[in-house]
mmCIF file of C-alpha atoms and ligand atoms in Angstrom:
data_model
loop_
_atom_site.group_PDB
_atom_site.id
_atom_site.type_symbol
_atom_site.label_atom_id
_atom_site.label_comp_id
_atom_site.label_asym_id
_atom_site.label_seq_id
_atom_site.Cartn_x
_atom_site.Cartn_y
_atom_site.Cartn_z
ATOM 1 C CA MET A 14 81.989 12.623 116.300
ATOM 2 C CA LYS A 15 84.815 11.760 114.157
ATOM 3 C CA GLY A 16 88.120 10.346 116.195
ATOM 4 C CA ARG A 17 86.258 9.815 119.230
ATOM 5 C CA SER A 18 86.378 6.293 120.964
ATOM 6 C CA ILE A 19 83.631 3.792 120.182
ATOM 7 C CA PHE A 20 82.663 3.858 123.127
ATOM 8 C CA THR A 21 81.860 7.624 122.784
ATOM 9 C CA GLN A 22 80.538 7.061 119.501
ATOM 10 C CA ALA A 23 78.423 4.520 120.134
ATOM 11 C CA VAL A 24 76.405 7.357 122.875
ATOM 12 C CA HIS A 25 76.298 10.542 120.623
ATOM 13 C CA ALA A 26 76.457 8.862 116.755
ATOM 14 C CA GLY A 27 73.391 10.308 115.418
ATOM 15 C CA GLU A 28 71.697 11.819 117.327
ATOM 16 C CA ARG A 29 70.482 15.590 117.538
ATOM 17 C CA MET A 30 70.634 16.388 113.551
ATOM 18 C CA ALA A 31 68.673 18.832 113.951
ATOM 19 C CA HIS A 32 66.612 19.967 110.713
ATOM 20 C CA PRO A 33 66.721 24.196 110.858
ATOM 21 C CA ASP A 34 64.539 23.997 107.853
ATOM 22 C CA CYS A 35 61.563 21.723 108.094
ATOM 23 C CA THR A 36 59.287 20.294 110.130
ATOM 24 C CA PRO A 37 57.932 16.542 109.744
ATOM 25 C CA VAL A 38 54.351 16.451 109.138
ATOM 26 C CA VAL A 39 53.564 13.734 111.938
ATOM 27 C CA THR A 40 54.289 14.750 115.656
ATOM 28 C CA PRO A 41 57.489 11.871 116.228
ATOM 29 C CA ILE A 42 57.645 9.690 118.765
ATOM 30 C CA TYR A 43 59.818 11.064 121.189
ATOM 31 C CA HIS A 44 61.788 8.779 122.876
ATOM 32 C CA SER A 45 63.743 11.053 125.173
ATOM 33 C CA ILE A 46 63.848 11.130 128.962
ATOM 34 C CA GLY A 47 65.721 14.787 129.544
ATOM 35 C CA TYR A 48 66.254 18.220 126.634
ATOM 36 C CA LEU A 49 69.753 19.611 126.391
ATOM 37 C CA TYR A 50 69.023 23.965 126.472
ATOM 38 C CA LYS A 51 71.827 25.621 125.054
ATOM 39 C CA ASP A 52 71.410 28.806 127.607
ATOM 40 C CA MET A 53 70.685 27.438 130.839
ATOM 41 C CA ARG A 54 68.486 30.530 131.318
ATOM 42 C CA ASN A 55 65.272 29.097 128.899
ATOM 43 C CA LEU A 56 66.103 25.908 131.145
ATOM 44 C CA ASP A 57 65.649 27.834 134.835
ATOM 45 C CA MET A 58 62.576 29.374 133.185
ATOM 46 C CA VAL A 59 61.232 26.141 132.443
ATOM 47 C CA LEU A 60 61.656 24.161 135.700
ATOM 48 C CA ALA A 61 59.804 27.303 137.248
ATOM 49 C CA GLY A 62 56.977 26.903 135.275
ATOM 50 C CA GLU A 63 57.584 30.264 133.659
ATOM 51 C CA LYS A 64 58.056 29.126 129.788
ATOM 52 C CA GLU A 65 56.537 25.933 128.323
ATOM 53 C CA GLY A 66 59.069 23.338 127.527
ATOM 54 C CA TYR A 67 59.906 20.006 128.486
ATOM 55 C CA VAL A 68 62.832 18.867 130.861
ATOM 56 C CA TYR A 69 62.408 15.330 132.149
ATOM 57 C CA ALA A 70 59.661 12.894 130.666
ATOM 58 C CA ARG A 71 57.529 12.285 133.529
ATOM 59 C CA TYR A 72 57.031 16.101 133.398
ATOM 60 C CA GLY A 73 56.120 16.311 129.939
ATOM 61 C CA ASN A 74 56.803 14.723 126.696
ATOM 62 C CA PRO A 75 55.960 16.773 123.356
ATOM 63 C CA THR A 76 54.198 13.444 121.429
ATOM 64 C CA THR A 77 52.141 12.977 124.673
ATOM 65 C CA ARG A 78 50.998 17.161 124.588
ATOM 66 C CA ALA A 79 50.539 16.537 120.996
ATOM 67 C CA TRP A 80 47.737 14.573 122.323
ATOM 68 C CA GLU A 81 46.839 16.837 125.026
ATOM 69 C CA VAL A 82 46.394 19.470 122.973
ATOM 70 C CA ALA A 83 44.122 18.087 120.912
ATOM 71 C CA MET A 84 41.852 16.025 123.127
ATOM 72 C CA ALA A 85 41.904 20.137 125.076
ATOM 73 C CA MET A 86 40.598 21.541 121.181
ATOM 74 C CA LEU A 87 38.156 18.798 120.501
ATOM 75 C CA GLU A 88 36.625 19.267 124.443
ATOM 76 C CA GLY A 89 36.887 22.670 123.782
ATOM 77 C CA ALA A 90 38.728 23.204 127.292
ATOM 78 C CA ASP A 91 41.500 25.428 128.356
ATOM 79 C CA ASP A 92 44.262 22.071 128.901
ATOM 80 C CA ALA A 93 44.357 18.275 129.200
ATOM 81 C CA VAL A 94 46.377 16.241 130.904
ATOM 82 C CA ALA A 95 47.005 12.535 129.536
ATOM 83 C CA PHE A 96 47.528 9.137 131.732
ATOM 84 C CA ALA A 97 48.781 5.751 130.650
ATOM 85 C CA SER A 98 44.936 4.742 130.971
ATOM 86 C CA GLY A 99 41.339 5.692 131.928
ATOM 87 C CA MET A 100 41.794 4.650 135.328
ATOM 88 C CA ALA A 101 44.788 6.680 136.350
ATOM 89 C CA ALA A 102 42.422 9.475 134.809
ATOM 90 C CA ILE A 103 39.896 8.800 137.153
ATOM 91 C CA HIS A 104 41.464 8.521 139.895
ATOM 92 C CA ALA A 105 43.405 11.703 139.463
ATOM 93 C CA ALA A 106 40.205 13.566 138.912
ATOM 94 C CA CYS A 107 38.891 12.399 141.747
ATOM 95 C CA LEU A 108 41.987 13.190 144.191
ATOM 96 C CA VAL A 109 42.561 16.511 142.718
ATOM 97 C CA ALA A 110 38.645 17.731 143.020
ATOM 98 C CA GLY A 111 39.489 16.596 146.728
ATOM 99 C CA ALA A 112 38.890 12.895 147.735
ATOM 100 C CA ARG A 113 40.926 13.002 150.690
ATOM 101 C CA ALA A 114 40.781 11.982 154.414
ATOM 102 C CA GLY A 115 37.171 12.995 155.912
ATOM 103 C CA ALA A 116 35.687 13.665 152.449
ATOM 104 C CA THR A 117 32.796 12.603 150.609
ATOM 105 C CA LEU A 118 32.091 11.992 147.110
ATOM 106 C CA VAL A 119 28.239 11.299 145.962
ATOM 107 C CA ALA A 120 28.854 8.756 142.417
ATOM 108 C CA ALA A 121 26.622 6.991 140.108
ATOM 109 C CA GLN A 122 25.835 3.468 141.599
ATOM 110 C CA ASP A 123 26.083 1.766 138.322
ATOM 111 C CA LEU A 124 29.835 3.182 137.540
ATOM 112 C CA TYR A 125 32.036 1.166 135.362
ATOM 113 C CA GLY A 126 32.828 -1.734 137.973
ATOM 114 C CA ALA A 127 36.779 -0.944 138.318
ATOM 115 C CA THR A 128 35.568 3.353 138.931
ATOM 116 C CA TYR A 129 33.238 1.846 141.574
ATOM 117 C CA ASN A 130 35.694 -0.940 142.843
ATOM 118 C CA LEU A 131 38.746 2.295 143.180
ATOM 119 C CA LEU A 132 35.791 4.251 145.110
ATOM 120 C CA ALA A 133 34.862 1.513 146.886
ATOM 121 C CA ARG A 134 37.751 -0.884 148.216
ATOM 122 C CA PHE A 135 40.489 1.367 147.942
ATOM 123 C CA LEU A 136 39.313 5.047 148.276
ATOM 124 C CA SER A 137 36.841 4.126 151.116
ATOM 125 C CA THR A 138 40.158 2.420 153.124
ATOM 126 C CA LEU A 139 42.187 6.028 152.566
ATOM 127 C CA GLY A 140 38.874 7.836 154.611
ATOM 128 C CA VAL A 141 36.930 9.066 151.777
ATOM 129 C CA ARG A 142 32.837 8.180 151.683
ATOM 130 C CA THR A 143 31.296 7.110 148.773
ATOM 131 C CA HIS A 144 27.933 7.438 148.593
ATOM 132 C CA PHE A 145 26.483 5.038 145.220
ATOM 133 C CA LEU A 146 23.334 6.592 143.948
ATOM 134 C CA ASP A 147 20.795 6.459 141.165
ATOM 135 C CA VAL A 148 21.708 9.793 139.557
ATOM 136 C CA THR A 149 18.824 9.742 137.031
ATOM 137 C CA ASN A 150 16.778 10.479 140.292
ATOM 138 C CA LEU A 151 17.450 14.026 140.179
ATOM 139 C CA ALA A 152 15.243 14.259 143.796
ATOM 140 C CA ALA A 153 17.187 11.736 145.315
ATOM 141 C CA VAL A 154 20.732 13.284 144.379
ATOM 142 C CA ASP A 155 19.567 16.541 145.502
ATOM 143 C CA GLU A 156 18.772 15.474 148.945
ATOM 144 C CA ALA A 157 22.531 13.871 149.030
ATOM 145 C CA LEU A 158 24.627 16.653 147.845
ATOM 146 C CA GLU A 159 21.825 18.644 150.772
ATOM 147 C CA GLU A 160 22.807 15.859 153.510
ATOM 148 C CA LEU A 161 26.520 15.180 152.448
ATOM 149 C CA ARG A 162 27.732 18.174 151.402
ATOM 150 C CA PRO A 163 30.209 16.085 148.783
ATOM 151 C CA ALA A 164 33.467 17.577 147.420
ATOM 152 C CA ALA A 165 32.617 15.868 144.067
ATOM 153 C CA LEU A 166 30.020 14.458 142.047
ATOM 154 C CA LEU A 167 31.117 11.465 139.796
ATOM 155 C CA CYS A 168 29.091 10.186 137.305
ATOM 156 C CA GLU A 169 29.284 8.381 133.682
ATOM 157 C CA VAL A 170 26.806 10.444 130.973
ATOM 158 C CA ILE A 171 25.709 7.021 129.893
ATOM 159 C CA SER A 172 25.839 4.051 132.176
ATOM 160 C CA ASN A 173 26.913 0.735 130.927
ATOM 161 C CA PRO A 174 25.255 -1.514 129.995
ATOM 162 C CA LEU A 175 21.721 -0.475 130.967
ATOM 163 C CA LEU A 176 22.625 2.875 128.580
ATOM 164 C CA LYS A 177 21.023 4.934 130.600
ATOM 165 C CA LEU A 178 21.593 8.435 130.350
ATOM 166 C CA VAL A 179 22.394 11.160 133.147
ATOM 167 C CA ASP A 180 20.814 15.136 133.222
ATOM 168 C CA LEU A 181 24.197 16.527 132.603
ATOM 169 C CA PRO A 182 23.039 19.955 132.867
ATOM 170 C CA ALA A 183 20.525 19.939 135.724
ATOM 171 C CA LEU A 184 23.168 17.513 137.689
ATOM 172 C CA CYS A 185 25.701 19.990 137.161
ATOM 173 C CA GLU A 186 23.658 22.811 138.496
ATOM 174 C CA LEU A 187 21.959 20.818 141.591
ATOM 175 C CA SER A 188 26.001 20.020 142.446
ATOM 176 C CA HIS A 189 27.105 23.761 141.634
ATOM 177 C CA GLN A 190 24.251 24.882 144.312
ATOM 178 C CA HIS A 191 25.458 22.422 146.908
ATOM 179 C CA GLY A 192 29.258 23.388 146.451
ATOM 180 C CA ALA A 193 30.256 20.000 144.623
ATOM 181 C CA GLN A 194 32.423 19.745 141.629
ATOM 182 C CA VAL A 195 31.359 17.119 138.600
ATOM 183 C CA ILE A 196 33.777 14.437 137.351
ATOM 184 C CA ALA A 197 32.081 13.018 134.578
ATOM 185 C CA ASP A 198 32.970 9.886 132.299
ATOM 186 C CA SER A 199 32.299 11.286 128.638
ATOM 187 C CA THR A 200 34.012 7.802 127.543
ATOM 188 C CA PHE A 201 30.532 6.540 125.866
ATOM 189 C CA THR A 202 29.848 9.512 124.761
ATOM 190 C CA THR A 203 32.813 11.406 123.447
ATOM 191 C CA PRO A 204 33.203 14.676 122.463
ATOM 192 C CA TYR A 205 31.419 14.064 119.375
ATOM 193 C CA LEU A 206 27.674 13.643 120.834
ATOM 194 C CA LEU A 207 28.443 16.108 123.605
ATOM 195 C CA ARG A 208 31.238 18.589 125.937
ATOM 196 C CA PRO A 209 30.310 17.987 129.784
ATOM 197 C CA LEU A 210 32.258 21.305 129.774
ATOM 198 C CA GLU A 211 29.738 23.295 128.178
ATOM 199 C CA HIS A 212 27.162 21.283 130.291
ATOM 200 C CA GLY A 213 29.064 22.598 133.366
ATOM 201 C CA ALA A 214 31.241 20.151 134.368
ATOM 202 C CA ASP A 215 34.269 20.376 135.997
ATOM 203 C CA TYR A 216 36.183 17.722 135.222
ATOM 204 C CA VAL A 217 35.898 15.521 131.965
ATOM 205 C CA VAL A 218 37.620 12.180 131.760
ATOM 206 C CA HIS A 219 38.376 9.311 129.516
ATOM 207 C CA SER A 220 39.069 5.924 128.619
ATOM 208 C CA ALA A 221 40.634 6.798 125.428
ATOM 209 C CA THR A 222 41.868 3.127 124.929
ATOM 210 C CA LYS A 223 38.014 3.171 123.468
ATOM 211 C CA TYR A 224 36.495 5.617 120.537
ATOM 212 C CA LEU A 225 39.301 8.160 120.999
ATOM 213 C CA ALA A 226 42.278 6.167 119.844
ATOM 214 C CA GLY A 227 39.174 2.821 118.636
ATOM 215 C CA HIS A 228 41.511 0.283 116.759
ATOM 216 C CA ASP A 229 41.947 -2.202 120.570
ATOM 217 C CA ASP A 230 46.057 -0.986 120.421
ATOM 218 C CA VAL A 231 46.718 1.012 123.357
ATOM 219 C CA LEU A 232 45.743 2.223 127.040
ATOM 220 C CA GLY A 233 44.801 5.466 127.768
ATOM 221 C CA GLY A 234 42.690 7.881 129.298
ATOM 222 C CA VAL A 235 42.968 11.775 130.071
ATOM 223 C CA VAL A 236 41.541 14.606 132.387
ATOM 224 C CA VAL A 237 40.011 17.918 130.693
ATOM 225 C CA GLY A 238 39.272 20.941 132.274
ATOM 226 C CA SER A 239 40.003 24.324 132.793
ATOM 227 C CA ARG A 240 43.772 25.555 133.398
ATOM 228 C CA ASP A 241 43.776 25.804 137.228
ATOM 229 C CA ARG A 242 42.048 22.389 137.426
ATOM 230 C CA MET A 243 44.731 21.319 135.084
ATOM 231 C CA LYS A 244 47.461 22.554 136.538
ATOM 232 C CA GLY A 245 46.885 20.781 139.600
ATOM 233 C CA VAL A 246 45.812 17.853 137.588
ATOM 234 C CA ARG A 247 49.735 17.592 136.210
ATOM 235 C CA GLU A 248 51.288 18.525 139.539
ATOM 236 C CA LEU A 249 49.615 15.318 140.917
ATOM 237 C CA LEU A 250 50.865 13.278 137.478
ATOM 238 C CA LYS A 251 54.516 13.830 137.844
ATOM 239 C CA ALA A 252 53.975 12.901 141.785
ATOM 240 C CA ILE A 253 52.289 9.712 140.531
ATOM 241 C CA GLY A 254 53.763 9.317 137.859
ATOM 242 C CA SER A 255 51.535 7.322 135.577
ATOM 243 C CA ASN A 256 52.274 9.112 132.709
ATOM 244 C CA LEU A 257 50.644 7.944 128.867
ATOM 245 C CA GLY A 258 54.031 6.892 127.161
ATOM 246 C CA PRO A 259 55.148 8.063 123.584
ATOM 247 C CA ASN A 260 54.239 5.354 121.626
ATOM 248 C CA GLU A 261 50.551 5.544 123.103
ATOM 249 C CA ALA A 262 50.222 9.115 122.571
ATOM 250 C CA TYR A 263 51.123 8.249 118.927
ATOM 251 C CA LEU A 264 48.554 5.966 118.622
ATOM 252 C CA ALA A 265 45.735 7.932 120.431
ATOM 253 C CA LEU A 266 46.993 10.824 118.441
ATOM 254 C CA ARG A 267 46.224 8.642 115.112
ATOM 255 C CA GLY A 268 43.446 7.350 116.077
ATOM 256 C CA LEU A 269 41.838 10.912 116.768
ATOM 257 C CA LYS A 270 42.776 11.690 113.091
ATOM 258 C CA THR A 271 39.502 9.764 112.260
ATOM 259 C CA PHE A 272 37.520 9.711 115.356
ATOM 260 C CA PRO A 273 34.794 11.816 114.198
ATOM 261 C CA LEU A 274 34.502 9.343 111.184
ATOM 262 C CA ARG A 275 34.065 6.384 112.812
ATOM 263 C CA MET A 276 31.929 8.281 115.650
ATOM 264 C CA ARG A 277 29.543 8.854 112.566
ATOM 265 C CA GLN A 278 29.763 5.317 111.279
ATOM 266 C CA HIS A 279 29.319 3.865 114.788
ATOM 267 C CA CYS A 280 26.308 6.118 115.815
ATOM 268 C CA SER A 281 24.123 4.988 112.051
ATOM 269 C CA ASN A 282 25.346 1.475 112.607
ATOM 270 C CA ALA A 283 24.479 1.147 115.783
ATOM 271 C CA ALA A 284 20.898 2.677 115.052
ATOM 272 C CA GLN A 285 20.232 1.041 112.269
ATOM 273 C CA VAL A 286 21.981 -2.755 114.307
ATOM 274 C CA ALA A 287 19.209 -1.769 117.504
ATOM 275 C CA ALA A 288 15.867 -1.162 115.281
ATOM 276 C CA TRP A 289 16.588 -4.253 113.861
ATOM 277 C CA LEU A 290 17.151 -6.168 117.033
ATOM 278 C CA GLU A 291 13.658 -4.531 118.339
ATOM 279 C CA THR A 292 11.779 -6.499 115.548
ATOM 280 C CA GLN A 293 13.012 -9.439 116.504
ATOM 281 C CA PRO A 294 10.869 -12.543 118.078
ATOM 282 C CA GLY A 295 14.174 -14.335 119.958
ATOM 283 C CA ILE A 296 15.194 -10.407 121.084
ATOM 284 C CA GLU A 297 13.200 -9.610 124.509
ATOM 285 C CA ARG A 298 13.861 -6.356 124.730
ATOM 286 C CA VAL A 299 16.553 -3.568 123.360
ATOM 287 C CA TYR A 300 18.502 -0.967 124.862
ATOM 288 C CA TYR A 301 19.586 2.011 122.637
ATOM 289 C CA PRO A 302 18.993 5.849 123.231
ATOM 290 C CA GLY A 303 18.478 6.016 119.749
ATOM 291 C CA LEU A 304 14.749 4.203 120.257
ATOM 292 C CA ARG A 305 11.766 6.048 120.757
ATOM 293 C CA SER A 306 11.413 2.648 123.215
ATOM 294 C CA HIS A 307 14.063 4.216 124.970
ATOM 295 C CA PRO A 308 12.194 5.897 128.383
ATOM 296 C CA GLN A 309 14.881 8.710 128.009
ATOM 297 C CA HIS A 310 15.219 9.153 124.150
ATOM 298 C CA GLU A 311 14.021 13.043 124.645
ATOM 299 C CA LEU A 312 16.900 13.189 126.895
ATOM 300 C CA ALA A 313 19.300 11.742 124.410
ATOM 301 C CA GLN A 314 18.149 13.997 121.377
ATOM 302 C CA ARG A 315 18.443 17.101 124.143
ATOM 303 C CA LEU A 316 21.914 16.404 124.883
ATOM 304 C CA PHE A 317 23.156 15.050 121.769
ATOM 305 C CA SER A 318 21.524 17.268 119.215
ATOM 306 C CA ASP A 319 20.645 14.763 116.726
ATOM 307 C CA LYS A 320 24.451 14.096 116.055
ATOM 308 C CA GLY A 321 23.416 10.189 116.586
ATOM 309 C CA TYR A 322 22.885 8.102 120.321
ATOM 310 C CA GLY A 323 26.381 6.641 120.408
ATOM 311 C CA GLY A 324 27.952 3.244 119.293
ATOM 312 C CA MET A 325 26.577 1.241 122.500
ATOM 313 C CA ALA A 326 23.773 -0.885 122.677
ATOM 314 C CA ALA A 327 22.115 -3.868 124.534
ATOM 315 C CA PHE A 328 19.834 -6.785 124.375
ATOM 316 C CA GLU A 329 18.239 -9.517 126.025
ATOM 317 C CA ILE A 330 17.726 -12.687 124.508
ATOM 318 C CA ARG A 331 14.391 -14.125 125.068
ATOM 319 C CA GLY A 332 14.740 -16.770 127.538
ATOM 320 C CA GLY A 333 18.269 -16.335 127.970
ATOM 321 C CA ASN A 334 20.735 -17.454 130.433
ATOM 322 C CA GLN A 335 24.507 -18.108 130.182
ATOM 323 C CA GLU A 336 23.962 -21.809 128.192
ATOM 324 C CA LYS A 337 22.378 -19.873 124.941
ATOM 325 C CA VAL A 338 24.500 -16.858 125.194
ATOM 326 C CA PHE A 339 27.366 -18.893 125.474
ATOM 327 C CA CYS A 340 26.187 -20.522 121.848
ATOM 328 C CA PHE A 341 25.420 -17.176 120.780
ATOM 329 C CA PHE A 342 28.955 -15.689 120.963
ATOM 330 C CA GLU A 343 30.245 -18.649 119.290
ATOM 331 C CA ALA A 344 28.077 -18.634 116.620
ATOM 332 C CA LEU A 345 29.132 -14.923 115.652
ATOM 333 C CA ARG A 346 31.338 -15.094 112.819
ATOM 334 C CA LEU A 347 31.902 -11.309 112.901
ATOM 335 C CA VAL A 348 31.008 -9.403 115.768
ATOM 336 C CA LEU A 349 33.928 -10.503 118.307
ATOM 337 C CA SER A 350 33.963 -11.487 121.701
ATOM 338 C CA ALA A 351 36.374 -9.372 123.275
ATOM 339 C CA THR A 352 36.124 -7.053 126.696
ATOM 340 C CA THR A 353 36.647 -3.705 125.198
ATOM 341 C CA LEU A 354 34.451 -1.678 123.720
ATOM 342 C CA GLY A 355 34.176 1.487 121.127
ATOM 343 C CA ASP A 356 36.880 -0.075 118.571
ATOM 344 C CA VAL A 357 36.684 -0.259 115.019
ATOM 345 C CA TYR A 358 35.535 -4.185 115.416
ATOM 346 C CA SER A 359 31.902 -5.109 116.619
ATOM 347 C CA LEU A 360 32.208 -6.576 119.831
ATOM 348 C CA VAL A 361 29.450 -8.467 122.039
ATOM 349 C CA LEU A 362 29.630 -8.973 125.829
ATOM 350 C CA TYR A 363 28.151 -11.326 128.748
ATOM 351 C CA PRO A 364 28.246 -8.472 131.512
ATOM 352 C CA ALA A 365 26.833 -11.541 134.396
ATOM 353 C CA HIS A 366 29.986 -12.543 133.601
ATOM 354 C CA SER A 367 32.440 -10.588 132.767
ATOM 355 C CA SER A 368 31.833 -6.577 133.993
ATOM 356 C CA HIS A 369 28.918 -7.579 136.468
ATOM 357 C CA ARG A 370 30.003 -11.300 137.618
ATOM 358 C CA SER A 371 31.187 -9.857 141.535
ATOM 359 C CA MET A 372 27.136 -9.790 141.868
ATOM 360 C CA THR A 373 25.233 -12.130 143.440
ATOM 361 C CA PRO A 374 22.375 -13.220 141.272
ATOM 362 C CA ALA A 375 19.983 -11.472 143.129
ATOM 363 C CA GLU A 376 22.424 -8.449 143.002
ATOM 364 C CA ARG A 377 22.185 -8.343 139.298
ATOM 365 C CA GLU A 378 18.597 -8.863 139.062
ATOM 366 C CA GLN A 379 18.140 -5.945 141.300
ATOM 367 C CA ALA A 380 20.895 -4.349 139.134
ATOM 368 C CA HIS A 381 18.627 -5.823 135.761
ATOM 369 C CA ILE A 382 21.507 -7.565 134.743
ATOM 370 C CA GLY A 383 20.124 -10.277 133.525
ATOM 371 C CA PRO A 384 20.911 -13.875 132.808
ATOM 372 C CA GLY A 385 20.019 -13.054 128.708
ATOM 373 C CA LEU A 386 21.728 -9.523 128.469
ATOM 374 C CA VAL A 387 24.392 -8.901 125.949
ATOM 375 C CA ARG A 388 26.270 -5.545 125.679
ATOM 376 C CA LEU A 389 26.838 -4.701 121.679
ATOM 377 C CA SER A 390 29.407 -2.472 120.793
ATOM 378 C CA VAL A 391 28.772 -1.547 117.155
ATOM 379 C CA GLY A 392 31.849 -1.815 115.149
ATOM 380 C CA ILE A 393 32.314 0.902 111.698
ATOM 381 C CA GLU A 394 31.822 -2.414 109.247
ATOM 382 C CA ASP A 395 29.004 -2.163 107.552
ATOM 383 C CA ALA A 396 25.668 -2.301 109.124
ATOM 384 C CA GLN A 397 23.837 -4.989 106.993
ATOM 385 C CA ASP A 398 26.786 -7.323 107.216
ATOM 386 C CA ILE A 399 26.424 -6.944 111.525
ATOM 387 C CA ILE A 400 23.424 -8.018 110.713
ATOM 388 C CA ALA A 401 23.162 -10.574 109.247
ATOM 389 C CA ASP A 402 26.041 -11.655 111.550
ATOM 390 C CA LEU A 403 23.741 -11.338 114.351
ATOM 391 C CA GLU A 404 20.946 -12.952 112.448
ATOM 392 C CA GLN A 405 22.706 -16.278 112.139
ATOM 393 C CA ALA A 406 24.183 -16.960 115.034
ATOM 394 C CA LEU A 407 20.374 -15.790 116.590
ATOM 395 C CA GLN A 408 18.987 -18.995 114.254
ATOM 396 C CA VAL A 409 21.796 -21.219 115.801
ATOM 397 C CA VAL A 410 20.656 -20.054 119.250
ATOM 398 C CA LYS A 411 16.530 -20.888 118.434
HETATM 399 C C1 LIG B 519 36.639 1.396 130.207
HETATM 400 C C2 LIG B 519 36.297 2.394 130.696
HETATM 401 C C3 LIG B 519 37.271 3.029 132.009
HETATM 402 C C4 LIG B 519 38.448 2.384 132.441
HETATM 403 O O1 LIG B 519 39.862 2.472 131.241
HETATM 404 P P1 LIG B 519 40.885 1.940 130.785
HETATM 405 O O2 LIG B 519 41.589 2.537 129.966
HETATM 406 O O3 LIG B 519 40.770 0.525 130.579
HETATM 407 O O4 LIG B 519 41.516 2.274 132.308
HETATM 408 C C5 LIG B 519 36.480 4.137 132.704
HETATM 409 N N1 LIG B 519 35.171 4.058 132.647
HETATM 410 C C6 LIG B 519 34.834 3.472 131.037
HETATM 411 C C7 LIG B 519 33.037 4.071 131.254
HETATM 412 C C8 LIG B 519 34.661 2.866 130.695
HETATM 413 O O5 LIG B 519 34.594 2.049 129.645
#
């Protein structure tokens, strides 16, 4: 660059400094949109899909690719495609699994609110019909699959906020008998507890925003599955452009390194907190799959084979109402009240005024989202500190 104009130097100086003898330990954040090829035939092969490589950021990015490769590995899958959010990943999985005009989907009635909206309010206007039902009722699922012949069934392995479980192997078998593909949202379970593909699921989707990244600092999503299905997902991603950016991919990849350690602590803490909550006179009911009192505790044992029962719990404050719950939240000193989950921090959320706000009180009652119900995402702090904070806040409410 010596001897060239400052305009030219400003554009090129310092760039493309190759290090032929060494490799950085950590995947760098590649912001480059375009890529250079010495041999144009290589570029031609990459463009033809005959060779792996990078051409343009929407087609692929090395930092994002590193996160995809890691996720495919953790899920025991051929491949994974990263998205800018969990919702973008769910949207893509639905489209590739056959959500098109005239098609029907079957979905769990207690899906994550935004997923419910995507299906009920948006895909419906494009001619995709979704039938919502209780996916824990296998007889009802069988009947719906027989009658509706849906392209796909969409469910969450653990539901939000009441922690109901689906019998994923049975659900996958039924779906496949009727020619429907299964999309499993495994955000709450994560590959630490279960790998849905091993139970027959065709697509696994995650909000990486939650446990996988885990630090409340990155929005991301991923779809995982077979090579063929992921090829379709990537083609769609190229067309819609809801890509996970390199900074986000870096944070997600960084988070993933401690994810099993965090999950182990989340599970252990949640089990202790749930057991303690159950002994409290001020608590009416505790929802946690690891408790013997959970109606599907045996199914949880079978699905998670003793690795734990996740970090999510819910409980009802005795005689609780909005005023009491607000008072409880404001009295908490360690546990944070924030609208997310799966973070290192312990978090509470009030479903009646957030995730389930758009329902009428009668609808909420029918869905068992009572006015005293609190959702708790147990963090990785010390369990005794979390319990002490909940205890002092419950004293204030009393
Ligand atoms: C958060 C969440 C989503 C949506 O993910 P975003 O990253 O917020 O788009 C989908 N499903 C479940 C179960 C979630 O918890």
